Short mmCIF file of C-alpha atoms in Angstrom, two decimals:
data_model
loop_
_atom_site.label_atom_id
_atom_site.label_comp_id
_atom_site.label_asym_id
_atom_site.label_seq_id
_atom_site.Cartn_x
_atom_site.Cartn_y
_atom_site.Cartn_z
CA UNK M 1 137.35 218.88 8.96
CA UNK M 2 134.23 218.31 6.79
CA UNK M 3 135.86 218.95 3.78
CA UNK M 4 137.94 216.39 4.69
CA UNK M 5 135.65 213.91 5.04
CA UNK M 6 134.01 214.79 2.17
CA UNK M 7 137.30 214.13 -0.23
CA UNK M 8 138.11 210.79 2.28
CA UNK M 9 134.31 209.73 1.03
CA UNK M 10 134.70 210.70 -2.36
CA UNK M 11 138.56 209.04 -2.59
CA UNK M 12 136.66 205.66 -1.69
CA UNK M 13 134.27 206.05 -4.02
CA UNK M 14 136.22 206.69 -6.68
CA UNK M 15 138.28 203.32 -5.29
CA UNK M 16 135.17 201.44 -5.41
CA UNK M 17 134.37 202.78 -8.78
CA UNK M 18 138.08 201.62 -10.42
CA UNK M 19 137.87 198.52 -8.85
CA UNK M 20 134.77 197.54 -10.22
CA UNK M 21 135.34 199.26 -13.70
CA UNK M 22 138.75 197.20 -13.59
CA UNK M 23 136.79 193.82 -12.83
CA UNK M 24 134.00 194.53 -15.48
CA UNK M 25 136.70 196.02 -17.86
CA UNK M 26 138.88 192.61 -17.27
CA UNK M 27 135.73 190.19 -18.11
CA UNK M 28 135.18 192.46 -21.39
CA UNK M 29 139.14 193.01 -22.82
CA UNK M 30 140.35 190.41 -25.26
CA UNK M 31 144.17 191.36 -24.33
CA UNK M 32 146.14 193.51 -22.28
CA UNK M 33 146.37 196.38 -24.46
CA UNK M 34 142.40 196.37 -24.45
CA UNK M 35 142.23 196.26 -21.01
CA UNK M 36 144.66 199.48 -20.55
CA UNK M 37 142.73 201.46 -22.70
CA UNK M 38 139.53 200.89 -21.07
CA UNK M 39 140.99 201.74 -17.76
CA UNK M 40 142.03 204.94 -19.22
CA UNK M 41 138.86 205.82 -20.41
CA UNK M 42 137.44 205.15 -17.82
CA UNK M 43 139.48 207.49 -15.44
CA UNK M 44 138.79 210.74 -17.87
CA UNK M 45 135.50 209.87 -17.54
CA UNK M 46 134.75 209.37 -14.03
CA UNK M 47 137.11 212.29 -13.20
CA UNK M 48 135.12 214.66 -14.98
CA UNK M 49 131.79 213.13 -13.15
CA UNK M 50 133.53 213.76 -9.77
CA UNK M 51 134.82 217.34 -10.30
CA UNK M 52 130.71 217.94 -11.24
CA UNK M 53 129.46 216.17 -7.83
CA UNK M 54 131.91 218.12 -6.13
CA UNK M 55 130.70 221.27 -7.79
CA UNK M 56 127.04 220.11 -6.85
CA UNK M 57 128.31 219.70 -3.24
CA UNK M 58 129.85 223.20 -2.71
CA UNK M 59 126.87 225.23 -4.53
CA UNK M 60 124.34 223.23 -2.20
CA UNK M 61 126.56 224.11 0.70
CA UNK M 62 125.58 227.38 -0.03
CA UNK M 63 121.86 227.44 -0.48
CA UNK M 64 121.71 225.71 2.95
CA UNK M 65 123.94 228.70 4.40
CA UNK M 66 121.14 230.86 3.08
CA UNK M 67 118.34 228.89 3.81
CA UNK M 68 119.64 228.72 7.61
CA UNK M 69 120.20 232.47 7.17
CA UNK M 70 116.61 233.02 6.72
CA UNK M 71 115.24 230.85 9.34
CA UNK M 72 117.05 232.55 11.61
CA UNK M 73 115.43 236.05 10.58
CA UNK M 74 112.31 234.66 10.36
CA UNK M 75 112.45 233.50 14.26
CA UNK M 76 113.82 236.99 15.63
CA UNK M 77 110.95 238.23 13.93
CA UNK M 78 108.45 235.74 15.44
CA UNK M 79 109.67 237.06 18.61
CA UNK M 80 109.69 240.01 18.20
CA UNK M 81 105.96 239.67 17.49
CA UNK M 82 105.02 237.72 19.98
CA UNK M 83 106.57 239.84 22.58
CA UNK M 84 104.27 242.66 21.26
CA UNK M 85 101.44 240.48 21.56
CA UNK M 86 102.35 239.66 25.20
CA UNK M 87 102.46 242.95 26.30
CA UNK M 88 98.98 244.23 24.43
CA UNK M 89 97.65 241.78 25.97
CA UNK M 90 98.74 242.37 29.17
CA UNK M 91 97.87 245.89 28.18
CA UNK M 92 94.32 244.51 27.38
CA UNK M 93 93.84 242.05 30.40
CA UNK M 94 94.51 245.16 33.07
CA UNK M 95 91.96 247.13 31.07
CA UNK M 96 89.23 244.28 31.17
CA UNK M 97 89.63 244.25 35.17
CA UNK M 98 89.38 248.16 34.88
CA UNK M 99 86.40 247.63 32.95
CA UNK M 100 84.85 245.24 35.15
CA UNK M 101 85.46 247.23 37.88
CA UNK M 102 83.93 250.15 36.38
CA UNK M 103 80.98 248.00 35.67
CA UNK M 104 80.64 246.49 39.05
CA UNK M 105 80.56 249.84 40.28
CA UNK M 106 78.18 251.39 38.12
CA UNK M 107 75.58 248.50 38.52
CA UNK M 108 75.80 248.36 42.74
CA UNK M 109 72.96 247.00 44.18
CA UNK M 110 71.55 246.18 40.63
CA UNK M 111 74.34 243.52 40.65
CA UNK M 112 72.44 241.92 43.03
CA UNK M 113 68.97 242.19 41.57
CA UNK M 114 70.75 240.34 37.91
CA UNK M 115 72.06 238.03 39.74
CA UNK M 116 68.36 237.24 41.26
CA UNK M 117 67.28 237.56 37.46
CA UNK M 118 69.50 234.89 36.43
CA UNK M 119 68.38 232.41 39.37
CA UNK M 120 64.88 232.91 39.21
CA UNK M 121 64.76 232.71 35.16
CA UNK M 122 67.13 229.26 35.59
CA UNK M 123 64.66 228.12 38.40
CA UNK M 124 61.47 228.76 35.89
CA UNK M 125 63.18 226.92 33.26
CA UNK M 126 63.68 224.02 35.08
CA UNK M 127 59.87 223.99 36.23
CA UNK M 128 58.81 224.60 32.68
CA UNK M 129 60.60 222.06 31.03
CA UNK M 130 58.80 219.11 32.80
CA UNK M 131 55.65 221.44 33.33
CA UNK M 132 52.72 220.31 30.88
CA UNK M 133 51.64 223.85 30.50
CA UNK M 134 54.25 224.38 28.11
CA UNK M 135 52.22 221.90 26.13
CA UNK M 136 49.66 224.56 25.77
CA UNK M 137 52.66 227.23 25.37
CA UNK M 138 55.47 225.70 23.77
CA UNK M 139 57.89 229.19 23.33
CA UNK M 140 58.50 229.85 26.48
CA UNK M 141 61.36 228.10 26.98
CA UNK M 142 62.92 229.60 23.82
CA UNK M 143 62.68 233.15 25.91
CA UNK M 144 64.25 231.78 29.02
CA UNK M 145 67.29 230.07 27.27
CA UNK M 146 67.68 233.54 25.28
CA UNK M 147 67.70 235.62 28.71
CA UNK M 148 70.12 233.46 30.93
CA UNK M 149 72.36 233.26 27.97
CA UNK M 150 71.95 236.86 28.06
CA UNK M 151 72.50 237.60 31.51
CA UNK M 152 75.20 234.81 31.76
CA UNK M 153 77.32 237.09 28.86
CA UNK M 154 78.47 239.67 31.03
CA UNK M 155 78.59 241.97 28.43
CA UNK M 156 75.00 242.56 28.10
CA UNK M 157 71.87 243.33 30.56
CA UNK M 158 68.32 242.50 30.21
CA UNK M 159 66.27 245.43 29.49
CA UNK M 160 63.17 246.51 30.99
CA UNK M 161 60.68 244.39 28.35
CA UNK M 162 62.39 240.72 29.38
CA UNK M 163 62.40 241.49 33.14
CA UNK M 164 58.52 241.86 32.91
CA UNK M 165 58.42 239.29 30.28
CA UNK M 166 59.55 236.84 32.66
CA UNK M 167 57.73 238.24 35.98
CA UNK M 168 54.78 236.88 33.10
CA UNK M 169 55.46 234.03 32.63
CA UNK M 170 55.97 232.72 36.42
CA UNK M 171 52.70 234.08 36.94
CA UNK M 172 51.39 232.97 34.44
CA UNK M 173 52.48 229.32 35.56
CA UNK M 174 51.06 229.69 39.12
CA UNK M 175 47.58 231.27 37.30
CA UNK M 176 47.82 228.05 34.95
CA UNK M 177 48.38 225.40 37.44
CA UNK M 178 44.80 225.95 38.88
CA UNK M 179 42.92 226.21 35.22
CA UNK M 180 41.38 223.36 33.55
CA UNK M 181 41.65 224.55 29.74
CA UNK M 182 40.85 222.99 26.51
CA UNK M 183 42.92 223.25 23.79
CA UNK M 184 44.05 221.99 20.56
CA UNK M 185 47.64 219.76 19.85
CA UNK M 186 49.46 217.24 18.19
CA UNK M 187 48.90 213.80 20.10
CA UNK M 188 51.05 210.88 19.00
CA UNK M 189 49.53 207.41 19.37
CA UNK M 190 50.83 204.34 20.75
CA UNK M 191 51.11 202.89 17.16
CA UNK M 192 53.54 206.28 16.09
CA UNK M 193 50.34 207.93 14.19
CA UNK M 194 50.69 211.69 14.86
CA UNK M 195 46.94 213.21 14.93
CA UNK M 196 45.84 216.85 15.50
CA UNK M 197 43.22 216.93 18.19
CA UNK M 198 41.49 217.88 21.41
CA UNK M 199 43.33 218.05 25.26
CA UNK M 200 42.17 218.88 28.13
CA UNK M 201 44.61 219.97 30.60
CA UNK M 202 43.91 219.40 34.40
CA UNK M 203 46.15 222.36 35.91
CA UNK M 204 49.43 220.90 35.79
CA UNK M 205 49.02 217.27 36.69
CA UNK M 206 47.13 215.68 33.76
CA UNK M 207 46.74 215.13 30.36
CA UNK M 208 43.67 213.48 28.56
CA UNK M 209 42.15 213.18 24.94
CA UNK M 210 39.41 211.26 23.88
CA UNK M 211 39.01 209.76 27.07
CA UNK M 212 42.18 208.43 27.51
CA UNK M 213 45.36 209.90 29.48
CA UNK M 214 48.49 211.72 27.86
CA UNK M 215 51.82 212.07 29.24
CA UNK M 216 54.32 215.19 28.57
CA UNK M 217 57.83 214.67 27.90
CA UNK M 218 59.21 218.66 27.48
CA UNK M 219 58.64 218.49 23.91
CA UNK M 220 55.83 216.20 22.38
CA UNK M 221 52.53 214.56 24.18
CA UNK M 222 52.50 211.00 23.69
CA UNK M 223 49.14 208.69 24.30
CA UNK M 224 50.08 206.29 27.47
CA UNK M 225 50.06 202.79 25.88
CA UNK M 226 48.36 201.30 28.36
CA UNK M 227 45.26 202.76 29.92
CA UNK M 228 44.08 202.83 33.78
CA UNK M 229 40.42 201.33 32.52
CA UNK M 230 38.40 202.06 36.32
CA UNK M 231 39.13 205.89 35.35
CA UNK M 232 38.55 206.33 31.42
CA UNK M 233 34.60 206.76 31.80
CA UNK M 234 36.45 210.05 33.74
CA UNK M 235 38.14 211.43 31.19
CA UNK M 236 35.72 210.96 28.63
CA UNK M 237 33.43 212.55 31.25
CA UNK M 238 35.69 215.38 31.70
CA UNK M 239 36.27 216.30 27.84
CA UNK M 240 32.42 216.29 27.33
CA UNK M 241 31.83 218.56 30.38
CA UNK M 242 31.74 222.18 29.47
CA UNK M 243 31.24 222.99 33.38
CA UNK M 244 30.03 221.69 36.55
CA UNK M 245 31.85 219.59 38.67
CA UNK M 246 33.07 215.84 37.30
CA UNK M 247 34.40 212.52 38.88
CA UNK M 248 38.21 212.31 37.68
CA UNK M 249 40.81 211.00 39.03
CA UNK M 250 44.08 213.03 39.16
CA UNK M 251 47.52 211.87 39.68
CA UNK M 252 49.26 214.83 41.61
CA UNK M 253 52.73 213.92 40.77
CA UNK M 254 52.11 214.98 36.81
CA UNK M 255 52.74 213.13 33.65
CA UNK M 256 56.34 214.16 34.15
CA UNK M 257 57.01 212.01 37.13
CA UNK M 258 53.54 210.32 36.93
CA UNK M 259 54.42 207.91 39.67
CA UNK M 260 50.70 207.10 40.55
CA UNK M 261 49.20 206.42 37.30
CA UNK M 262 52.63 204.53 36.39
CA UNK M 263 52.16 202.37 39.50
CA UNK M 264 48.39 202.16 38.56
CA UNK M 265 48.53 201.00 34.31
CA UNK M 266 51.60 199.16 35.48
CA UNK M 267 49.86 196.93 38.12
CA UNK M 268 49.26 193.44 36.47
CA UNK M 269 46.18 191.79 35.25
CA UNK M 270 44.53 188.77 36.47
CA UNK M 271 45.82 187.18 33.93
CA UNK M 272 49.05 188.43 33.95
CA UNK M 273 49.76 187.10 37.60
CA UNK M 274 48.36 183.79 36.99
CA UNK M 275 51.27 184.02 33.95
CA UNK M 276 53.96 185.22 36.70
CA UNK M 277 53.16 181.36 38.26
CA UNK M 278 54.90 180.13 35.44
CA UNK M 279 54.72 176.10 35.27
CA UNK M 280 53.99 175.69 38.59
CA UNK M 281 51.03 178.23 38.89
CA UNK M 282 49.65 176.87 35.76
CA UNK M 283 49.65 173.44 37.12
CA UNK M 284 47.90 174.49 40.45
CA UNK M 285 45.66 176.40 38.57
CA UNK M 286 44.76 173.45 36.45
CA UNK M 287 44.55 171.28 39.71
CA UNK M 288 42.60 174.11 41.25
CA UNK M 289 39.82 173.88 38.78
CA UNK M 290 39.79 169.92 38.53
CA UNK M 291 38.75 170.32 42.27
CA UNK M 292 36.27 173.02 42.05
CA UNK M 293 34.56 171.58 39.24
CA UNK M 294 34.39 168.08 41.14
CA UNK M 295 33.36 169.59 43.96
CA UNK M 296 30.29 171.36 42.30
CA UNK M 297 29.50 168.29 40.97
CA UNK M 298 29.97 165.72 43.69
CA UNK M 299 27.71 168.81 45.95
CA UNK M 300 25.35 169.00 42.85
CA UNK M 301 24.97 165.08 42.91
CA UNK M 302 24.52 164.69 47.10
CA UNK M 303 22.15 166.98 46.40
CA UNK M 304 19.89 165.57 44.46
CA UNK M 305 20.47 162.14 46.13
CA UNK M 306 19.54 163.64 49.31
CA UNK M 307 16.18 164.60 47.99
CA UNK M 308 15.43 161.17 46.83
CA UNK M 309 16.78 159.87 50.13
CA UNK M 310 14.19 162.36 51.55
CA UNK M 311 11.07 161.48 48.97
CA UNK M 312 12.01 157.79 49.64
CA UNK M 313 11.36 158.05 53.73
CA UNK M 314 7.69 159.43 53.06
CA UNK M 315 6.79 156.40 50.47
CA UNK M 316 6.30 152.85 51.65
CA UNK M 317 7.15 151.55 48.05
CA UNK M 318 10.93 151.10 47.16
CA UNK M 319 12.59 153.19 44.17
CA UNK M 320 15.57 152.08 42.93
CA UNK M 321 16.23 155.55 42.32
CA UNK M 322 17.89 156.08 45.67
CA UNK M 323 20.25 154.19 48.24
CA UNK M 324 18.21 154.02 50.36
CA UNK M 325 15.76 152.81 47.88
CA UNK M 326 17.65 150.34 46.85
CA UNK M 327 18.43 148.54 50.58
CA UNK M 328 14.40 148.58 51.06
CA UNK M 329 14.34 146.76 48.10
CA UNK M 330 16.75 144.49 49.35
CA UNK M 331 15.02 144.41 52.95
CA UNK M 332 11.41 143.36 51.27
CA UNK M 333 13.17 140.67 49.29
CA UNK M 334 14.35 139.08 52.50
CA UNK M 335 11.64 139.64 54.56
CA UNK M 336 11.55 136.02 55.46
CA UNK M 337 15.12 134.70 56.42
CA UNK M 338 16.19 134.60 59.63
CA UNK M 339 17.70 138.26 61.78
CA UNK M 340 21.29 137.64 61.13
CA UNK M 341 20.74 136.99 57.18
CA UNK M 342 18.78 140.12 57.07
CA UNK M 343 20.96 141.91 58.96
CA UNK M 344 24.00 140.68 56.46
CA UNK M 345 21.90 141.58 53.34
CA UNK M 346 21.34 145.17 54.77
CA UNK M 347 24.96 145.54 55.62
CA UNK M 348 25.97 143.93 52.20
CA UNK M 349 23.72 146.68 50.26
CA UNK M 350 24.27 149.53 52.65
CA UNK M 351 28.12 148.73 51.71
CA UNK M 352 27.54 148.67 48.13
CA UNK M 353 25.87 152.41 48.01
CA UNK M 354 28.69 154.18 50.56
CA UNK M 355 31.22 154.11 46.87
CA UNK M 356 29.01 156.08 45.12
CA UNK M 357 28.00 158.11 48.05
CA UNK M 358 31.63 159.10 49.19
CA UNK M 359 32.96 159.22 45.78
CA UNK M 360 35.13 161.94 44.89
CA UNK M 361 35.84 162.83 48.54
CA UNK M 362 39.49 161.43 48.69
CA UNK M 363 40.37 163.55 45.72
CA UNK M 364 39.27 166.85 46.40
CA UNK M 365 41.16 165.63 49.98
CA UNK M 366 44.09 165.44 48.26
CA UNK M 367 43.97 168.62 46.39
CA UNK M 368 42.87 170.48 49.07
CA UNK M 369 46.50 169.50 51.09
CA UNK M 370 48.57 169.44 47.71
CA UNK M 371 47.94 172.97 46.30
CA UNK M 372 49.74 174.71 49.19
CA UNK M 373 52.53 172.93 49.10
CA UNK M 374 52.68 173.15 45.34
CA UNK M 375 52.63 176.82 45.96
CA UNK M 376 55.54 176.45 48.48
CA UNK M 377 57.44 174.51 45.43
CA UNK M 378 56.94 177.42 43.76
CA UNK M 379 58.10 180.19 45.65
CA UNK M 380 60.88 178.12 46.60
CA UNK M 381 62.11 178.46 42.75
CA UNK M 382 61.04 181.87 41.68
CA UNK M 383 63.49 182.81 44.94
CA UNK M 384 66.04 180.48 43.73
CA UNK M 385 65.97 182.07 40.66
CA UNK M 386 65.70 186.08 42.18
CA UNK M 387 69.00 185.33 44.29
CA UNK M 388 70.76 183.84 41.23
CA UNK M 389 69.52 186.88 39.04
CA UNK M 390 71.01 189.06 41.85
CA UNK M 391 74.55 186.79 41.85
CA UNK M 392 74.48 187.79 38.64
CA UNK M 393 73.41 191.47 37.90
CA UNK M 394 73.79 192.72 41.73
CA UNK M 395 70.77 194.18 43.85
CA UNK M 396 71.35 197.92 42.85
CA UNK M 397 67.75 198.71 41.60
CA UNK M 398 65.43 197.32 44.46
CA UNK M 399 62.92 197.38 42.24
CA UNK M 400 63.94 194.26 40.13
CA UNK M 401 64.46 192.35 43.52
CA UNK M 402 61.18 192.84 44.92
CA UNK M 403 59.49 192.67 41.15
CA UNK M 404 61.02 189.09 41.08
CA UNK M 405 60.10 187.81 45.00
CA UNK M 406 56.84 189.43 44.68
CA UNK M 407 56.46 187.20 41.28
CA UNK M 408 57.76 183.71 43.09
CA UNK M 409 55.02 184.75 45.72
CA UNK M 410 52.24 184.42 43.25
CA UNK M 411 52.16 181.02 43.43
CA UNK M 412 51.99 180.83 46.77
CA UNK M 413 48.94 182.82 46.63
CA UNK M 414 47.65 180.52 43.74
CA UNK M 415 47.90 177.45 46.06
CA UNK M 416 45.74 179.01 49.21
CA UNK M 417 43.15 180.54 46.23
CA UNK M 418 42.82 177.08 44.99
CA UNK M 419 42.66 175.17 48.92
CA UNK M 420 40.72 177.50 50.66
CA UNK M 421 37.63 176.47 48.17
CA UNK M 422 38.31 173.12 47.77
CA UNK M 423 38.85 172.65 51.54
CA UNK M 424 35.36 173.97 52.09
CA UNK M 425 33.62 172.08 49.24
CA UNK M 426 35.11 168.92 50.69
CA UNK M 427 33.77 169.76 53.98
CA UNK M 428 29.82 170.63 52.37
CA UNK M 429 30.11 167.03 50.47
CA UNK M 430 31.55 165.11 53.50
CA UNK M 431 28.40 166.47 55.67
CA UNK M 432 26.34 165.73 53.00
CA UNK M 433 27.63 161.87 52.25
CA UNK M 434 27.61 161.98 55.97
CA UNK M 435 24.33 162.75 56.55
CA UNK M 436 23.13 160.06 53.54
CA UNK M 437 25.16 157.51 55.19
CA UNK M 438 23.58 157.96 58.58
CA UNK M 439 20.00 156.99 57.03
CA UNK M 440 20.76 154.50 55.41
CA UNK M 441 22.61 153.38 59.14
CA UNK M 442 19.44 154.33 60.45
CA UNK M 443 16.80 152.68 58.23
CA UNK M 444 19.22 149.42 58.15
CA UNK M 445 19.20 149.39 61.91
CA UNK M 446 15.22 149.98 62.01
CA UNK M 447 14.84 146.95 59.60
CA UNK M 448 16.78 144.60 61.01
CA UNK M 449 14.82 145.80 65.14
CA UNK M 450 11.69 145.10 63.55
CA UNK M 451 12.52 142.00 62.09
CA UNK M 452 13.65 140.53 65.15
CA UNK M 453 10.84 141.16 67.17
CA UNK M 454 8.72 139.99 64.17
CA UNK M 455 11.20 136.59 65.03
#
């Protein structure tokens, strides 16, 4: 059948061929004579060419019937070989359990004690790698990942040397954790400068050099950027100290976790909460110190007038110096005219000094009810803002939630700072206009009585 369709295929061809030969021969011949022997020609000529293909054909026909031939072999083979394979290793897999068994055996209750081995050295390496006493002894986490790996093998057992080798070394950490050494590393600063110097290690909590505090990451010790000043004279203190017993404070969760002195160098400055006000806080601070510093000077004022006011009751001679100087004046000017015009001259000056007595009172009034409420604008926004942060990013670290409400807080605490003062400095300058006032009421009313019974 395929040689069939071979011959059909190459009949058609060989159609297509004399068709198109005739066409190009017929565009080319002058005359019919021509024409016929082209056609001729052309039929030796392409009959040769297809006896050749056909030749081609049946010797590639063969080669594939080889090739096919030796694919074949080559797969029995294969087989073959991977049939032996399967069965050595079966052969090897049942001696492997026999081995293991054998092993098993042999070991008994030592099986038990490894297997201790291998917990205790993975529990030491843990502790080491965030310990800072591997600052001082750096290798000895390059022995413990060498023995698990070891004793995690299961073709090989620790000897005798590495089971007391690492009995050392966790008594060595509990002998370490109570010793405050000194010794000599490589301490990288908070500008990346690497410098050889000085530590002093406090058991296994602290790190400090040149009076400041160190932190311990496993591999390198690193400078803290920012310092917990109330406790540096300390650690200076402690570095200097060659015995005795020295103030220092200690943060017992270690510079691995350091969760104290974190807490403490992170706490914010003065100035730093004032900045976590934002707008607000900077405008009630600014309104804060407009009323303190016209409070001081409205008190400073009163208080000088007062002691005028006071001078000016022991001397018969008016001083223009003083209000109540100055309605004297006015009295012994109008000594002469009749009660009521007195009486209307004194309440006419004594009107004219209560300005500049009670000036300055309003305003620090004011400030002293506006600051809270400022502060209370405040808040309001920085918790506006918190709750949109959280519609945003979700509340999964609680940390960033309360860092942002205690934040909005701050200027509620900046408005009370600022009132509390100011409410009591407008109180001390009230009592003392107050008191001025009621002298000059006093010294008016006096006048004007003695006048009338002069009358």
């Amino acid at each position: 059948m395929k040689m069939k369709f071979v011959k059909s295929c190459l009949m058609l061809a060989v159609a297509g061929l004399l068709s198109s030969t005739f066409a190009v021969a017929q565009e080319k011949a002058q005359t019919l004579d021509q024409l016929l022997d082209m056609v001729k020609k052309s039929q030796i000529s392409e009959s040769a060419e297809h006896k050749q293909r056909e030749a081609e054909f049946a010797r590639d026909k063969s080669n594939q019937a080889n090739l096919l031939a030796q694919a074949k072999a080559t797969r029995q083979a294969e087989e073959a070989r991977s049939a032996a394979l399967e069965k050595k290793y079966q052969e090897q897999d049942i001696l492997v359990a026999a081995k293991k068994a054998q092993l098993n055996e042999r070991l008994g209750s030592m099986k038990e004690l490894f297997g201790h081995l291998t917990s205790t050295a993975g529990d030491l390496r843990a502790t080491l790698g965030t310990s800072i006493v591997s600052a001082q002894y750096p290798s000895r986490g390059e022995f413990l990942d060498a023995l698990i790996e070891k004793m995690n093998s299961n073709t090989r057992l620790p000897d005798i040397e590495e089971i007391e080798r690492l009995w050392f070394e966790v008594q060595r950490e509990m002998v370490e954790t109570g010793r405050v050494v000194k010794f000599n590393a490589t301490v990288i600063k908070p500008s990346g400068e690497q410098a050889e110097q000085e530590v002093v290690r406090v058991g296994s909590y602290n790190l400090v050099s040149n009076g400041a505090y160190l932190t311990f990451d496993g591999s390198k010790i690193q400078e803290l950027p920012r310092q917990p000043e109330d406790h540096l004279a300390g650690a200076q203190a402690l570095q200097n100290a060659s015995s005795g017993i020295v103030d220092f404070g200690v943060d017992p969760t270690g510079p691995a976790g350091g969760q104290l002195l974190t807490a403490l160098i992170d706490t914010p400055t003065f100035l730093e909460r004032v900045d976590q006000g934002g707008k607000v806080g900077y405008v009630i601070v600014a309104v804060g110190f407009i009323g303190i510093f016209l409070g001081l000077w409205r008190m400073l004022v009163l208080f000088l007038m007062s002691g005028k006011v006071k001078a000016q009751l022991k001397s018969d001679k008016p001083n223009t110096n003083n209000p109540l100087g100055r309605v004297l004046k006015v009295a012994e000017e109008n000594k002469n005219v009749d009660t009521e015009t007195l009486e209307l001259k004194l309440e006419e000056a004594s009107l004219k000094e209560r300005p500049g007595i009670e000036s300055g009172l309003a305003v620090l009034k004011i400030i002293a009810a506006i600051a809270p409420l400022l502060g209370l604008l405040g808040t309001v926004t920085g918790m506006i803002e918190t709750f949109q942060a959280i519609t945003i990013f979700g509340a999964g670290d609680p940390k960033n939630m309360a860092g942002g409400i205690s934040a909005a807080l701050v200027t509620t605490v900046q408005g009370l700072v600022v009132a509390i003062p100011v409410v009591l400095m407008h109180t001390l300058v009230n009592g003392r206009a107050k008191a001025i006032v009621q002298i000059l009421d006093e010294q008016t009313t006096g006048i004007i009585a003695e006048n009338s019974e002069r009358k």
